């Protein structure tokens, strides 16, 4: 579909395969030109939401009479403009702040260390609460803390493994260890939920009435469970802002613990005060929540390892960067796909046929360096060509490799 400069619903940058229809690269393709053209074509019901000082910011609450689909569209377009500004900033940055990287890494390691120490302490407290109360819901929360400790060890080992790289054995690094570690972590948590589910159903079927808790047992139960909830809430707030996926996995686990602690405590107390079956029912709810929550995490990280295409917003951001690179005649292909935590990027560009090899190599290498500066990109591959009318260079493997020697 051709790009229509008068259509406010058209994408800001439209990727296409080259050939006779490929348009020549113009230096007019800057974020200022895109932004000014786009804002000039906005309808009156959208203009009140545009920030005067920063034209790439939209306050959707100040717009009027927009459908939900229109709101989502304009939010995506303004987010795209912001991503173009990030590209311009990356291009202009000639250095990497190593001190900032070291500080961020130190903060991530502190978050993981605090989480592991807290898991050890809370496990001891919860074991005591389980013995004192005899509640199945509290036992489910205690078992969750035990697996937290195990899973935390897995994530910590994953983090250390990523730091120790043998370039001869792992020539492109070990970033893929991160999603693998998270998958193992999530699979253990989902298995926990299934085990608790079976135990709770068995207790309901057997119709066994546990003894009432004494006032002393209730005091211990409230003290331990509320303290554990408060500690986990603080750790969740501390870890959730991290850019590291492993630390965010810790944050997700802390949030999950807040939920399980509250539900477990309420189910145990109500089961003791009113109806005994409320305790196993609370455990069943926790088990279903555990299975659903962590199964989704397994699926999310598994998809990141199989080469799923990047979202259109990232492809537009990459295309904008390539368009802005000097001396490119046409763009043939811009492709990005998951290969673990970050993306692999493939770019095919057309250069003049009579350009010297040295100059062409410099253009391609500088483009590769720019692409790999983006925070979403792990590795970029730039292919240089003199025309765009050929078939794709690579075919998609449609069969399993032959395992016979």
XYZ file of C-alpha atoms in Angstrom:
405
model
C 0.000 0.000 0.000
C 1.472 3.346 -0.996
C 2.154 6.038 1.568
C -0.300 8.905 1.233
C 1.032 12.154 2.686
C -2.524 13.486 3.009
C -3.836 10.507 4.983
C -3.686 11.039 8.769
C -4.323 7.329 9.322
C -1.277 6.171 7.334
C 1.815 4.842 9.157
C 4.596 7.352 9.691
C 7.186 5.104 8.051
C 6.054 2.301 5.786
C 8.488 -0.540 5.147
C 8.435 -2.176 1.717
C 10.462 -4.422 -0.467
C 12.573 -2.643 -3.051
C 12.628 -3.065 -6.790
C 11.100 -0.763 -9.334
C 8.621 0.565 -6.791
C 11.197 1.359 -4.096
C 11.442 5.056 -3.312
C 14.738 6.882 -3.174
C 16.013 7.764 0.285
C 15.558 11.441 1.079
C 17.265 13.463 3.790
C 13.865 15.093 4.396
C 12.913 11.968 6.382
C 13.617 13.409 9.821
C 11.470 13.212 12.940
C 10.761 16.957 12.687
C 9.376 16.583 9.160
C 7.295 13.536 10.112
C 5.971 15.258 13.234
C 5.118 18.549 11.521
C 3.391 16.814 8.597
C 1.445 14.506 10.888
C 0.325 17.232 13.293
C -0.655 19.483 10.388
C -3.112 16.800 9.249
C -4.648 16.161 12.681
C -8.366 16.802 13.118
C -9.659 19.439 15.526
C -10.837 16.822 18.018
C -7.229 15.602 18.463
C -5.301 18.900 18.491
C -6.240 19.916 22.089
C -4.396 16.848 23.369
C -1.071 17.734 21.715
C 1.557 19.138 24.095
C 2.677 22.537 22.800
C 6.182 22.259 24.293
C 6.724 18.676 23.142
C 4.786 17.925 19.974
C 5.544 14.207 20.359
C 3.369 13.976 23.498
C -0.384 13.393 23.408
C -2.713 13.748 26.413
C -5.602 11.561 25.301
C -7.848 12.906 28.105
C -7.898 16.351 26.422
C -9.180 15.002 23.107
C -12.877 14.757 22.313
C -15.264 12.374 20.542
C -12.619 9.725 19.776
C -13.542 6.063 19.564
C -11.417 3.530 21.441
C -9.793 2.437 18.178
C -8.911 6.034 17.290
C -7.412 6.627 20.741
C -5.217 3.547 20.412
C -4.156 4.582 16.894
C -3.077 8.106 17.886
C -1.302 6.834 21.004
C 0.701 4.426 18.811
C 1.581 7.163 16.318
C 2.819 9.574 18.980
C 4.754 6.721 20.631
C 6.372 6.131 17.232
C 7.413 9.783 17.062
C 8.994 9.429 20.514
C 10.902 6.354 19.315
C 12.222 8.352 16.333
C 13.541 10.959 18.762
C 15.317 8.143 20.642
C 16.945 7.097 17.365
C 18.206 10.637 16.766
C 19.622 10.719 20.304
C 21.411 7.377 19.839
C 22.875 8.579 16.541
C 24.224 11.742 18.160
C 25.710 9.937 21.183
C 29.393 9.225 20.554
C 30.081 7.362 23.803
C 28.576 4.896 26.262
C 28.435 5.879 29.916
C 30.211 2.910 31.515
C 29.773 4.339 35.032
C 25.993 4.417 34.543
C 26.026 0.818 33.264
C 28.061 -0.348 36.269
C 25.706 1.449 38.678
C 22.662 -0.103 37.016
C 24.227 -3.567 37.180
C 25.118 -3.060 40.850
C 21.530 -2.027 41.583
C 20.226 -5.147 39.837
C 22.543 -7.394 41.849
C 21.469 -5.676 45.075
C 17.832 -6.297 44.196
C 18.517 -9.997 43.593
C 20.569 -10.327 46.807
C 17.873 -8.619 48.925
C 15.245 -10.879 47.371
C 17.200 -14.050 48.149
C 17.907 -13.013 51.764
C 14.243 -12.111 52.257
C 13.131 -15.471 50.839
C 15.341 -17.325 53.354
C 14.028 -15.281 56.287
C 10.363 -15.501 55.277
C 10.565 -19.242 54.665
C 11.654 -19.788 58.283
C 8.818 -17.589 59.573
C 6.204 -19.293 57.395
C 7.287 -22.784 58.437
C 6.663 -21.727 62.032
C 3.268 -20.197 61.089
C 2.258 -23.394 59.290
C 3.150 -25.552 62.295
C 1.284 -23.243 64.659
C -1.889 -22.826 62.551
C -2.199 -26.124 60.694
C -3.839 -24.188 57.822
C -3.673 -25.629 54.319
C -3.757 -22.156 52.761
C -0.810 -21.079 54.929
C 0.955 -24.338 54.023
C 0.439 -23.467 50.340
C 1.995 -20.054 50.957
C 4.915 -21.717 52.815
C 5.525 -24.167 50.002
C 5.489 -21.193 47.648
C 8.250 -19.566 49.738
C 10.290 -22.767 49.617
C 10.111 -22.789 45.845
C 10.827 -19.053 45.828
C 14.156 -19.880 47.421
C 14.846 -22.615 44.876
C 13.733 -20.470 41.957
C 15.767 -17.525 43.255
C 18.825 -19.757 43.212
C 18.051 -20.651 39.589
C 17.756 -16.972 38.593
C 20.935 -16.050 40.476
C 22.831 -18.887 38.776
C 21.419 -17.676 35.449
C 22.694 -14.150 36.129
C 26.189 -15.390 37.053
C 26.267 -17.671 34.009
C 25.493 -14.726 31.716
C 28.379 -12.719 33.218
C 30.978 -15.467 32.676
C 31.366 -15.733 28.908
C 33.759 -17.969 26.987
C 33.801 -16.402 23.513
C 35.215 -19.594 22.008
C 32.407 -21.750 23.397
C 29.665 -19.087 23.191
C 30.743 -16.732 20.368
C 27.637 -14.495 20.566
C 27.331 -14.453 24.359
C 24.855 -16.154 26.697
C 21.887 -13.784 26.799
C 19.593 -16.697 25.885
C 20.368 -18.220 29.287
C 18.064 -15.574 30.783
C 14.750 -16.703 29.212
C 15.740 -20.343 29.777
C 16.244 -19.635 33.494
C 12.923 -17.782 33.688
C 11.146 -20.690 31.947
C 12.548 -23.157 34.501
C 11.542 -20.775 37.305
C 7.988 -20.373 35.980
C 7.584 -24.098 35.313
C 8.464 -24.869 38.948
C 5.934 -22.320 40.179
C 3.188 -23.732 37.943
C 3.993 -27.244 39.198
C 3.639 -25.971 42.770
C 0.170 -24.688 41.979
C -0.901 -28.055 40.586
C 0.336 -29.882 43.701
C -1.508 -27.508 46.045
C -4.660 -27.868 43.920
C -4.631 -31.662 44.315
C -4.045 -31.462 48.076
C -6.861 -28.941 48.605
C -9.346 -31.022 46.590
C -8.416 -34.101 48.610
C -9.118 -32.259 51.866
C -12.520 -31.127 50.595
C -13.416 -34.655 49.470
C -12.316 -36.199 52.777
C -14.452 -33.613 54.653
C -11.993 -33.338 57.538
C -12.615 -30.570 60.093
C -9.366 -29.116 61.527
C -9.151 -27.965 65.163
C -9.802 -24.311 65.999
C -6.757 -22.079 66.498
C -6.093 -20.518 69.904
C -5.720 -16.773 70.409
C -1.932 -17.226 70.692
C -1.797 -19.075 67.384
C -3.842 -16.338 65.718
C -1.458 -13.650 67.025
C 1.536 -15.510 65.604
C -0.308 -16.057 62.341
C -1.216 -12.379 61.934
C 2.271 -11.188 62.906
C 4.154 -13.504 60.545
C 1.871 -13.263 57.518
C 1.398 -9.489 57.676
C 5.151 -8.956 58.164
C 5.883 -11.227 55.206
C 3.362 -9.336 53.094
C 4.895 -5.964 53.997
C 8.430 -7.147 53.194
C 7.347 -8.616 49.860
C 5.459 -5.414 48.987
C 8.596 -3.322 49.586
C 10.704 -5.716 47.484
C 8.135 -5.606 44.672
C 8.250 -1.795 44.609
C 12.069 -1.915 44.580
C 12.426 -4.520 41.805
C 9.601 -3.648 39.415
C 11.335 -0.567 37.927
C 14.423 -2.516 36.819
C 15.214 -2.927 33.134
C 16.661 -6.393 33.745
C 14.273 -9.264 32.938
C 15.646 -11.430 35.749
C 15.013 -8.691 38.326
C 11.530 -8.183 36.872
C 10.943 -11.928 37.313
C 11.805 -11.415 40.985
C 9.365 -8.466 41.065
C 6.604 -10.594 39.576
C 7.272 -13.268 42.183
C 7.151 -10.689 45.006
C 3.806 -9.384 43.739
C 2.529 -12.947 43.502
C 3.632 -13.526 47.109
C 1.721 -10.449 48.281
C -1.431 -11.892 46.695
C -0.894 -15.412 48.053
C -0.087 -14.140 51.557
C -3.227 -11.994 51.743
C -5.531 -14.653 50.276
C -3.927 -17.370 52.404
C -4.309 -15.333 55.592
C -7.939 -14.401 54.865
C -8.840 -18.009 53.969
C -7.146 -19.382 57.101
C -8.813 -16.892 59.454
C -12.288 -17.179 57.904
C -11.975 -20.964 57.810
C -11.116 -20.993 61.509
C -13.843 -18.536 62.539
C -16.748 -19.587 60.317
C -16.633 -22.471 57.830
C -13.700 -24.916 57.729
C -13.998 -25.419 53.955
C -13.030 -21.796 53.273
C -9.393 -22.743 53.983
C -9.059 -25.389 51.203
C -11.184 -23.259 48.874
C -8.692 -20.399 49.355
C -5.871 -22.831 48.620
C -7.644 -23.898 45.397
C -7.992 -20.266 44.291
C -4.302 -19.692 44.967
C -3.397 -22.837 43.019
C -5.441 -21.797 39.973
C -3.923 -18.316 40.086
C -0.426 -19.829 40.308
C -0.946 -22.172 37.355
C -2.481 -19.469 35.136
C 0.034 -16.762 36.007
C 3.238 -18.737 35.593
C 2.054 -20.774 32.594
C 1.695 -17.444 30.779
C 5.282 -16.585 31.744
C 6.502 -19.898 30.317
C 4.702 -19.226 27.022
C 5.960 -15.627 26.800
C 9.613 -16.574 27.223
C 9.355 -19.684 25.044
C 8.079 -17.530 22.166
C 11.096 -15.228 22.556
C 13.396 -18.157 21.732
C 11.714 -19.256 18.485
C 12.306 -16.172 16.328
C 9.038 -14.251 16.476
C 8.913 -11.079 14.376
C 9.360 -7.727 16.092
C 6.223 -5.556 16.497
C 5.470 -2.980 13.768
C 6.496 -0.122 16.101
C 10.059 -1.454 16.380
C 10.261 -2.148 12.636
C 9.267 1.470 11.960
C 11.931 2.649 14.404
C 14.577 0.555 12.629
C 13.397 1.714 9.206
C 13.628 5.333 10.327
C 17.229 4.800 11.444
C 18.145 3.215 8.102
C 16.413 5.980 6.144
C 18.474 8.558 8.004
C 21.783 6.832 7.204
C 23.690 8.714 4.468
C 24.410 7.557 0.897
C 21.811 4.748 0.799
C 20.032 4.578 -2.544
C 17.134 2.315 -1.549
C 16.060 0.011 1.285
C 15.292 -3.549 0.270
C 14.458 -5.254 3.575
C 14.240 -4.400 7.268
C 13.649 -7.467 9.412
C 13.866 -8.051 13.179
C 13.055 -11.149 15.206
C 13.480 -12.426 18.741
C 16.502 -14.506 19.597
C 16.243 -14.507 23.354
C 15.812 -11.306 25.340
C 16.704 -8.889 22.532
C 16.272 -8.787 18.758
C 18.416 -9.808 15.831
C 18.106 -7.331 12.950
C 18.676 -7.926 9.226
C 18.863 -4.973 6.846
C 19.348 -5.156 3.057
C 20.241 -1.859 1.381
C 21.013 -0.801 -2.172
C 24.086 1.318 -2.936
C 25.231 2.789 -6.279
C 26.669 0.068 -8.521
C 29.899 1.960 -9.178
C 30.640 2.761 -5.514
C 34.144 1.623 -4.383
C 34.214 -1.377 -2.033
C 35.977 0.572 0.721
C 33.294 3.268 0.768
C 30.465 0.710 0.625
C 31.966 -1.260 3.493
C 32.251 1.878 5.622
C 28.581 2.726 5.014
C 27.449 -0.793 5.945
C 29.660 -1.024 9.032
C 28.559 2.377 10.375
C 24.921 1.382 9.876
C 25.509 -1.862 11.785
C 27.083 0.064 14.677
C 24.131 2.465 14.814
C 21.610 -0.383 14.853
C 23.435 -2.188 17.647
C 23.389 0.987 19.763
C 19.598 0.662 20.097
C 18.649 -0.903 23.454
C 16.321 -3.440 21.795
C 18.979 -4.840 19.455
C 21.491 -7.535 20.351
C 23.066 -7.996 16.930
C 22.557 -6.433 13.484
C 23.464 -7.760 10.031
C 23.709 -5.363 7.080
C 23.683 -6.753 3.524
C 24.891 -4.485 0.710
C 23.614 -4.854 -2.852
C 23.581 -2.914 -6.128
C 19.929 -3.689 -7.026
C 16.682 -4.783 -5.341
C 15.065 -6.924 -8.060
C 16.433 -10.297 -6.976
C 14.756 -13.043 -4.974
C 15.216 -13.117 -1.176
C 18.740 -14.165 -0.213
C 17.578 -16.717 2.359
C 14.804 -19.302 2.335
C 12.956 -20.308 5.501
C 13.926 -23.781 6.697
C 10.721 -25.835 6.486
C 12.021 -29.199 7.609
C 13.906 -30.611 10.552
C 17.649 -31.030 10.070
C 18.846 -34.539 9.268
C 20.168 -36.075 12.498
C 21.913 -38.938 10.736
C 25.700 -38.732 10.466
